[in-house]
Structure formats: structure tokens, C-alpha cells
Amino acid sequence: MTATVYYDKDADKTRLDGKRVGIMGYGSQGHAHALNLRDNGVDVVVGLQAASKSREKAEAEGLRVTSAAEVAKESDVIMVLVPDTVQGALYKEAIEPSIDSSKTLMFAHGFNIHYKEIVPPPDVDVSMIAPKAPGHRMREVFVGGSGVPSLVAIHQDPSGNALANALAYGWGVGSMRAGIVATTFKEETETDLFGEQTVLCGGVTSLVKNAFEILVEAGYQPEIAYFEVFHEMKLIVDLMYEGGLTYMRYSISDTAEWGDYMAGKKVIGPESRAAMKTILARIQDGSFAKEWVEEDARGRPNMKAARERESTQQLETVGARLREMMPCVDDKKPS
Ligand code: NAD
Ligand code: MG
């Protein structure tokens, strides 16, 4: 293993003694950070808008909630856990007026710092603890006595203590129990975007959609097509997750394994590799970030149109009907 990994013994948790941690936002990540830190004895305050629906939830947990500007003023550590598209405005309005060299600014994803949507003063420590799990999982695992792994990165370290302080925060949210892997804001941001675009979200959905359409156009029943190219994917991914490609291939039939070797490289061939490289280049040179920030500022017209188109396609209507019929699947809808 060449990557640097930190564990419990590397954390100096006394660094949080007498320090107040301000958590901006109480969504997926915010609630998990705030509650885990609080349970570890850290002084926590949550920053939310007056009308926020999350306010009641945080207060019901016994957390103190106040405005983002007040939180920025009174906290030693400010962790920004509002949506990435909101962070620039929140920084300008609520954090910038009171940020100074006595405070540490923290993030759970590098987008706004890496693409310079937020430019903190040079005398402020800026670091990242990025948990590698959804917030609800992070809280659940912590309550069960363990933790989820995180990434740690340092953007600016004028105090010379940014890493030690970030690791203490990582201990506070429970990640030291699982290990914290060292990265940079650039690496975390670019690989995160590349992963979700080419594989996890964009790649997988397009692969399934194209295969489904080809089977249906060729006259096969949509329900059968759904089972073959969509439903079974989870079972295969579970095997990969547990034992890598080798274990998955050991578990499937020899016919499936042979077909895998023969067909896979034709489906994802030179053309797809070239597309992935273009996508990576657009992430690296900032074109993707610029386009997304502009789309968001215009009220997301293309995003809304794509959401409508994608959610009403046949793959989705057939899938919803089948999932309702399957007792083994707990069908979920956006709320
Ligand atoms: P979220 O959408 O779940 O929660 C956002 C919270 O911010 C909500 O409580 C909302 O009320 C609050 N909020 C919105 N606008 C606000 C404002 N102007 N002032 C104060 N509060 C405001 O967000 P999330 O998914 O937890 O993401 C937060 C950060 O964590 C992002 O940087 C994201 O990239 C990162 N991250 C998320 C996950 C995840 O599992 N969702 C995992 C790793 C990192
Ligand atoms: Mg990610």
C-alpha cells in the first residue's frame, strides 16, 4: 500500500479541547458530523437559515442551532456542509465577514476550493475530511461503535497544524476507527467527479439504458429485458464489492465468464476510452465545473429537462411496476 493511512493512534484528540465546531447545514453529512462530534464530547453548534426545515430536527437532538453568520463568528472550526452549489454564496454572506487566522475552514468535498468558487484568506487553515459514505450510514455505523473511512486533505496550512487538527476532527466524527487516507483537494475533487460521471452514475445508467432499448427494439419483452440488464446488476456488484472481479467471475457460470472476457472489451472499447479521457480533461481544465456553475445560476433548465426525460423513459416505468411486484425489493421514490 503506497497511500498514507491514519488510524486512532495518529489522532491527538486533545486538539479539540476548548474548541467550538460550527457545522453549516444539517442534511445528509451535517447531521452525522454534528451528532458524532457531540457524542465524542465536542462543543458543537449548527448553522441554518431561520426557515430551515432541518432546524427542528437538530434541536430535537439537543443541538444548539443559530444563524450561519453567528456560527461563523463564534466557532473555531467551521465545517461547510451545505450543498456544493450553495457554498459560494454562504461563504460570501455568512463566513467571509468573520473569518480570520484563529479559525479553521473545513470541507467534506473539494469542489468549491479546487475550482476557486471560494478563496479564503491565505492566513486561514483550510482542510478536508471527506467521509466515504452517505451521512445516514456514517451516523448508523458510529452508533454501532465503529466508523466509516474518510479522506483527509490540506489546502492551506499557515499554522503548521492543519493536518493534526483535521485528523482530530476525523477522530471526532468516528473515521479514525476505520482509517483516514491522505489525498489532496485536486485529487479528491477530480477523481470524485470522474468516478460519478464515467462509472458510478453516468456510465452505469447509460450502459443499462442502451442494453434495455436494444433488447426491446429487437422484440423481447421489456419485463425480461429489465431483469436481465438491470435487476441482476446489484447481485453482480455485491460479489465484486466483496471479493473483486476474480471472486465475481468465480461465482458466475463459465459461460458468463467467457462471455465477459469476449464481449466486455468490445462494449467499452477505444471509443469509450477516448470519451473518458475527454471527460477527464474537461474536469481537469475546469470546463465541467464552469458549465455546472452556470447551469445552476440559470435555474438549471437543462438539468430539469434531462430529469424529466430520464425519469419517464420505458426502462423506468417498467422497472417501477416490477419492483412493486417483487417482495424482495423495497421500492423507493424521491420524496
Ligand atoms: P444536503 O443537501 O443533504 O444538506 C444540505 C443542508 O444545508 C440542509 O440541511 C439544508 O437545509 C442546508 N442549507 C442549504 N442552504 C443553506 C444556507 N444557505 N444556509 C445554511 N444552511 C443551508 O447536503 P450533503 O449531501 O450533506 O452535502 C454536504 C457536503 O458534503 C457537500 O460538500 C457534499 O459534496 C459533501 N459530501 C456529501 C456526501 C453525502 O453522502 N451526501 C458524502 C461525502 C461528501
Ligand atoms: Mg463521491
XYZ file of C-alpha atoms and ligand atoms in Angstrom:
380
model
C 0.000 0.000 0.000
C 1.587 3.290 -1.032
C -1.174 5.594 0.222
C -0.757 7.099 3.697
C -3.479 5.913 6.092
C -4.036 7.350 9.588
C -5.617 5.421 12.473
C -6.716 6.189 16.058
C -3.158 6.231 17.414
C -2.326 9.097 14.996
C -5.029 11.391 16.387
C -4.348 13.973 19.080
C -7.942 14.431 20.173
C -6.956 16.994 22.839
C -6.661 19.427 19.902
C -10.456 19.771 20.067
C -10.399 20.629 23.793
C -11.885 24.069 24.392
C -12.634 24.446 20.677
C -16.083 25.088 19.250
C -17.005 23.338 15.990
C -19.609 25.055 13.802
C -21.449 22.786 11.374
C -23.038 24.643 8.440
C -26.093 22.669 7.265
C -27.924 19.719 8.804
C -28.537 17.464 5.808
C -27.031 14.075 4.997
C -23.481 14.920 6.125
C -24.299 17.746 8.551
C -26.430 15.701 10.948
C -23.882 12.867 11.081
C -20.901 15.159 11.746
C -22.766 17.204 14.366
C -24.111 14.205 16.295
C -20.912 12.119 16.153
C -18.786 15.063 17.346
C -21.288 15.867 20.099
C -21.295 12.233 21.288
C -17.490 12.401 21.426
C -17.741 15.342 23.821
C -17.019 18.126 21.329
C -18.718 21.550 21.666
C -20.917 21.742 18.534
C -23.197 24.442 17.136
C -25.257 24.124 13.930
C -25.751 26.933 11.386
C -29.062 27.016 9.491
C -31.357 29.520 7.817
C -34.230 30.714 10.057
C -36.826 28.966 7.867
C -34.884 25.703 7.514
C -36.883 22.519 7.948
C -33.799 20.887 9.499
C -33.877 23.274 12.478
C -36.474 21.292 14.429
C -34.652 18.014 13.795
C -31.359 19.386 15.101
C -32.990 20.944 18.151
C -34.852 17.721 18.914
C -31.414 16.067 19.189
C -30.433 18.654 21.783
C -28.127 20.562 19.436
C -27.860 24.340 19.585
C -28.883 25.983 16.294
C -28.318 29.551 15.200
C -27.727 31.540 12.000
C -24.793 30.675 9.728
C -23.272 34.138 10.309
C -23.444 33.719 14.098
C -21.941 30.219 13.857
C -19.045 31.536 11.756
C -18.418 34.276 14.312
C -18.367 32.069 17.415
C -16.706 28.884 16.075
C -13.010 27.939 15.982
C -13.606 25.281 13.320
C -16.146 25.908 10.542
C -17.237 22.795 8.614
C -19.168 23.668 5.435
C -21.858 21.010 4.822
C -24.435 22.846 2.722
C -24.907 21.708 -0.921
C -21.862 22.400 -3.125
C -23.863 24.826 -5.310
C -24.817 26.911 -2.234
C -21.376 27.036 -0.600
C -20.024 30.046 -2.570
C -22.929 32.311 -1.578
C -22.947 31.048 2.037
C -19.216 31.773 2.299
C -19.625 35.347 0.980
C -22.649 36.161 3.137
C -22.007 34.357 6.388
C -18.382 33.229 6.708
C -16.170 35.798 4.981
C -17.203 38.677 7.300
C -15.769 36.917 10.378
C -13.078 34.572 9.053
C -9.594 35.204 10.456
C -6.348 33.352 11.202
C -7.701 32.000 14.521
C -10.239 29.872 12.629
C -10.022 26.694 10.535
C -12.222 26.286 7.469
C -13.190 22.711 6.582
C -14.999 20.889 3.767
C -16.249 17.360 3.006
C -15.673 17.728 -0.753
C -13.115 19.839 -2.605
C -15.210 21.350 -5.430
C -15.502 24.966 -4.229
C -11.892 25.332 -3.100
C -10.371 23.493 -6.055
C -12.338 25.471 -8.662
C -11.839 28.732 -6.701
C -15.540 29.411 -6.116
C -14.323 30.068 -2.554
C -10.960 31.793 -1.979
C -10.222 32.028 1.762
C -7.589 34.463 3.074
C -4.061 32.952 2.947
C -3.615 33.084 6.745
C -6.522 30.673 7.391
C -6.022 26.879 7.653
C -8.182 25.077 5.063
C -8.641 21.315 5.240
C -10.964 18.470 4.253
C -12.391 15.419 5.961
C -14.448 13.626 3.299
C -16.309 10.586 4.632
C -16.630 7.814 2.067
C -20.256 7.040 2.930
C -23.650 8.740 2.866
C -24.308 10.652 6.096
C -27.045 8.345 7.357
C -24.757 5.347 7.057
C -21.997 7.302 8.812
C -24.220 8.003 11.814
C -25.557 4.426 11.960
C -22.062 2.887 11.883
C -20.829 5.323 14.573
C -23.732 4.479 16.893
C -22.856 0.807 16.352
C -19.368 1.505 17.759
C -17.411 1.703 14.504
C -16.769 4.360 11.866
C -16.642 4.933 8.107
C -13.342 5.653 6.323
C -12.605 9.236 5.266
C -10.138 11.119 3.094
C -8.041 13.941 4.569
C -6.544 16.818 2.565
C -4.885 20.127 3.363
C -5.335 23.147 1.069
C -3.551 25.786 3.200
C -1.516 25.292 6.361
C -0.323 28.681 7.641
C -0.461 27.462 11.275
C 1.580 24.327 10.588
C -1.086 22.338 12.496
C -3.710 21.891 9.783
C -3.143 18.137 9.381
C -3.093 17.391 13.128
C -6.270 19.448 13.568
C -8.015 17.780 10.622
C -7.140 14.329 11.994
C -8.577 15.327 15.386
C -11.789 16.286 13.577
C -11.659 12.938 11.757
C -11.422 11.227 15.148
C -14.423 13.279 16.326
C -16.679 12.034 13.541
C -15.543 8.419 14.063
C -13.442 7.956 10.941
C -10.213 7.182 12.815
C -11.835 3.878 13.814
C -11.835 2.861 10.130
C -8.817 4.736 8.769
C -8.288 8.119 7.109
C -6.494 8.158 3.746
C -4.350 11.138 2.707
C -5.201 12.917 -0.565
C -5.247 16.463 -1.979
C -8.157 18.786 -2.822
C -7.259 18.378 -6.517
C -7.148 14.580 -6.417
C -10.340 14.190 -4.344
C -12.336 16.634 -6.495
C -11.194 15.401 -9.908
C -11.416 11.671 -9.160
C -14.805 12.087 -7.445
C -16.267 13.859 -10.496
C -14.633 11.416 -12.935
C -15.933 8.411 -10.988
C -19.525 9.612 -10.824
C -19.565 10.683 -14.488
C -17.871 7.740 -16.191
C -18.759 4.793 -13.949
C -20.996 5.171 -10.897
C -23.729 7.386 -12.311
C -23.282 8.334 -15.991
C -21.543 5.178 -17.162
C -23.756 2.621 -15.456
C -27.067 4.310 -16.294
C -26.144 4.691 -19.981
C -24.940 1.106 -20.236
C -28.196 -0.233 -18.805
C -30.389 2.113 -20.815
C -28.761 1.236 -24.144
C -28.852 -2.513 -23.500
C -32.527 -2.344 -22.431
C -33.528 -0.375 -25.539
C -31.681 -2.762 -27.864
C -33.460 -5.801 -26.409
C -36.900 -4.128 -26.571
C -36.325 -2.886 -30.142
C -35.346 -6.449 -31.095
C -38.783 -7.629 -29.922
C -38.006 -9.078 -26.482
C -40.426 -8.424 -23.585
C -39.494 -5.258 -21.652
C -40.003 -7.094 -18.335
C -37.486 -9.780 -19.301
C -35.074 -7.120 -20.577
C -35.359 -5.306 -17.233
C -34.465 -8.428 -15.247
C -31.510 -9.298 -17.455
C -29.793 -5.914 -17.776
C -30.929 -4.071 -14.638
C -32.237 -6.143 -11.741
C -29.365 -8.625 -11.721
C -26.727 -5.902 -11.738
C -26.912 -5.474 -7.958
C -26.174 -9.159 -7.393
C -23.060 -8.924 -9.568
C -21.905 -5.660 -7.961
C -22.316 -7.197 -4.491
C -19.948 -10.030 -5.499
C -17.414 -7.526 -6.897
C -17.640 -5.442 -3.704
C -16.985 -8.479 -1.523
C -14.202 -10.175 -3.481
C -13.151 -8.183 -6.518
C -13.602 -9.112 -10.173
C -11.958 -12.506 -9.569
C -14.474 -13.582 -6.928
C -17.401 -12.361 -9.043
C -16.073 -14.352 -12.022
C -15.555 -17.399 -9.787
C -19.205 -17.202 -8.722
C -20.819 -16.819 -12.153
C -21.108 -19.662 -14.699
C -18.199 -20.457 -17.015
C -20.369 -19.367 -19.944
C -20.969 -15.981 -18.323
C -17.257 -15.656 -17.530
C -16.231 -16.474 -21.139
C -18.819 -14.003 -22.481
C -17.461 -11.392 -20.088
C -13.917 -11.731 -21.490
C -15.078 -11.750 -25.120
C -17.731 -9.007 -25.120
C -16.684 -6.540 -22.418
C -13.768 -5.063 -24.321
C -15.954 -4.633 -27.413
C -18.666 -2.744 -25.496
C -16.184 -0.475 -23.724
C -13.567 -0.183 -26.472
C -11.244 2.538 -27.823
C -14.138 4.936 -28.472
C -15.313 4.810 -24.843
C -11.740 5.155 -23.549
C -11.319 8.260 -25.694
C -14.603 9.663 -24.340
C -13.448 9.001 -20.764
C -10.186 10.832 -21.453
C -12.090 13.832 -22.842
C -14.322 13.828 -19.756
C -11.235 13.747 -17.505
C -9.626 16.609 -19.457
C -12.796 18.731 -19.062
C -12.785 18.052 -15.316
C -9.083 18.928 -15.048
C -9.232 22.177 -17.051
C -12.328 23.409 -15.169
C -14.746 23.330 -18.167
C -17.120 20.917 -16.446
C -17.206 22.985 -13.228
C -17.768 26.237 -15.160
C -20.635 24.706 -17.149
C -22.319 23.316 -13.997
C -21.973 26.551 -12.014
C -23.518 28.469 -14.971
C -26.327 25.911 -15.384
C -27.124 26.226 -11.660
C -27.103 30.045 -11.834
C -29.583 29.981 -14.756
C -32.047 27.924 -12.686
C -30.893 24.542 -14.097
C -33.022 24.415 -17.318
C -31.045 21.543 -18.899
C -30.897 19.601 -15.649
C -34.674 19.855 -15.227
C -35.304 18.761 -18.832
C -32.932 15.799 -18.502
C -34.530 14.754 -15.207
C -37.995 14.774 -16.813
C -36.852 12.867 -19.928
C -34.878 10.256 -17.989
C -37.499 9.599 -15.319
C -40.302 8.932 -17.805
C -38.457 6.532 -20.157
C -39.763 2.974 -20.586
C -36.952 1.460 -18.506
C -38.256 3.464 -15.546
C -41.972 2.779 -15.950
C -41.411 -0.948 -16.495
C -38.951 -1.085 -13.589
C -41.293 0.689 -11.168
C -44.089 -1.771 -11.975
C -41.849 -4.799 -11.497
C -40.314 -3.554 -8.239
C -43.789 -3.097 -6.771
C -44.473 -6.765 -7.538
C -41.224 -8.061 -6.008
C -41.387 -8.625 -2.243
C -37.554 -8.748 -2.123
C -37.271 -5.132 -3.329
C -38.285 -2.196 -1.149
C -39.328 0.162 -3.983
C -38.247 3.736 -3.284
C -39.331 7.025 -4.863
C -37.815 10.507 -4.494
C -39.649 12.375 -1.706
P -27.634 18.003 1.867
O -28.301 18.510 0.648
O -28.033 16.674 2.409
O -27.816 19.026 3.076
C -27.663 20.392 2.941
C -28.035 21.126 4.221
O -27.688 22.504 4.044
C -29.508 21.084 4.585
O -29.611 20.963 5.982
C -30.011 22.477 4.159
O -31.088 22.894 4.934
C -28.783 23.308 4.447
N -28.701 24.570 3.701
C -28.983 24.790 2.387
N -28.754 26.071 2.078
C -28.314 26.688 3.224
C -27.895 28.012 3.549
N -27.904 28.986 2.635
N -27.507 28.274 4.832
C -27.484 27.310 5.778
N -27.857 26.027 5.502
C -28.267 25.738 4.253
O -26.049 18.066 1.581
P -24.977 16.881 1.738
O -25.264 15.811 0.725
O -24.848 16.524 3.174
O -23.646 17.609 1.227
C -22.896 18.491 2.040
C -21.432 18.418 1.633
O -20.933 17.118 1.897
C -21.181 18.663 0.146
O -19.944 19.333 0.016
C -21.065 17.259 -0.423
O -20.284 17.183 -1.607
C -20.351 16.570 0.724
N -20.491 15.104 0.787
C -21.723 14.539 0.770
C -21.841 13.177 0.927
C -23.215 12.526 1.020
O -23.282 11.393 1.444
N -24.330 13.176 0.688
C -20.701 12.374 1.066
C -19.446 12.986 1.103
C -19.356 14.363 0.972
Mg -18.206 10.662 -4.441
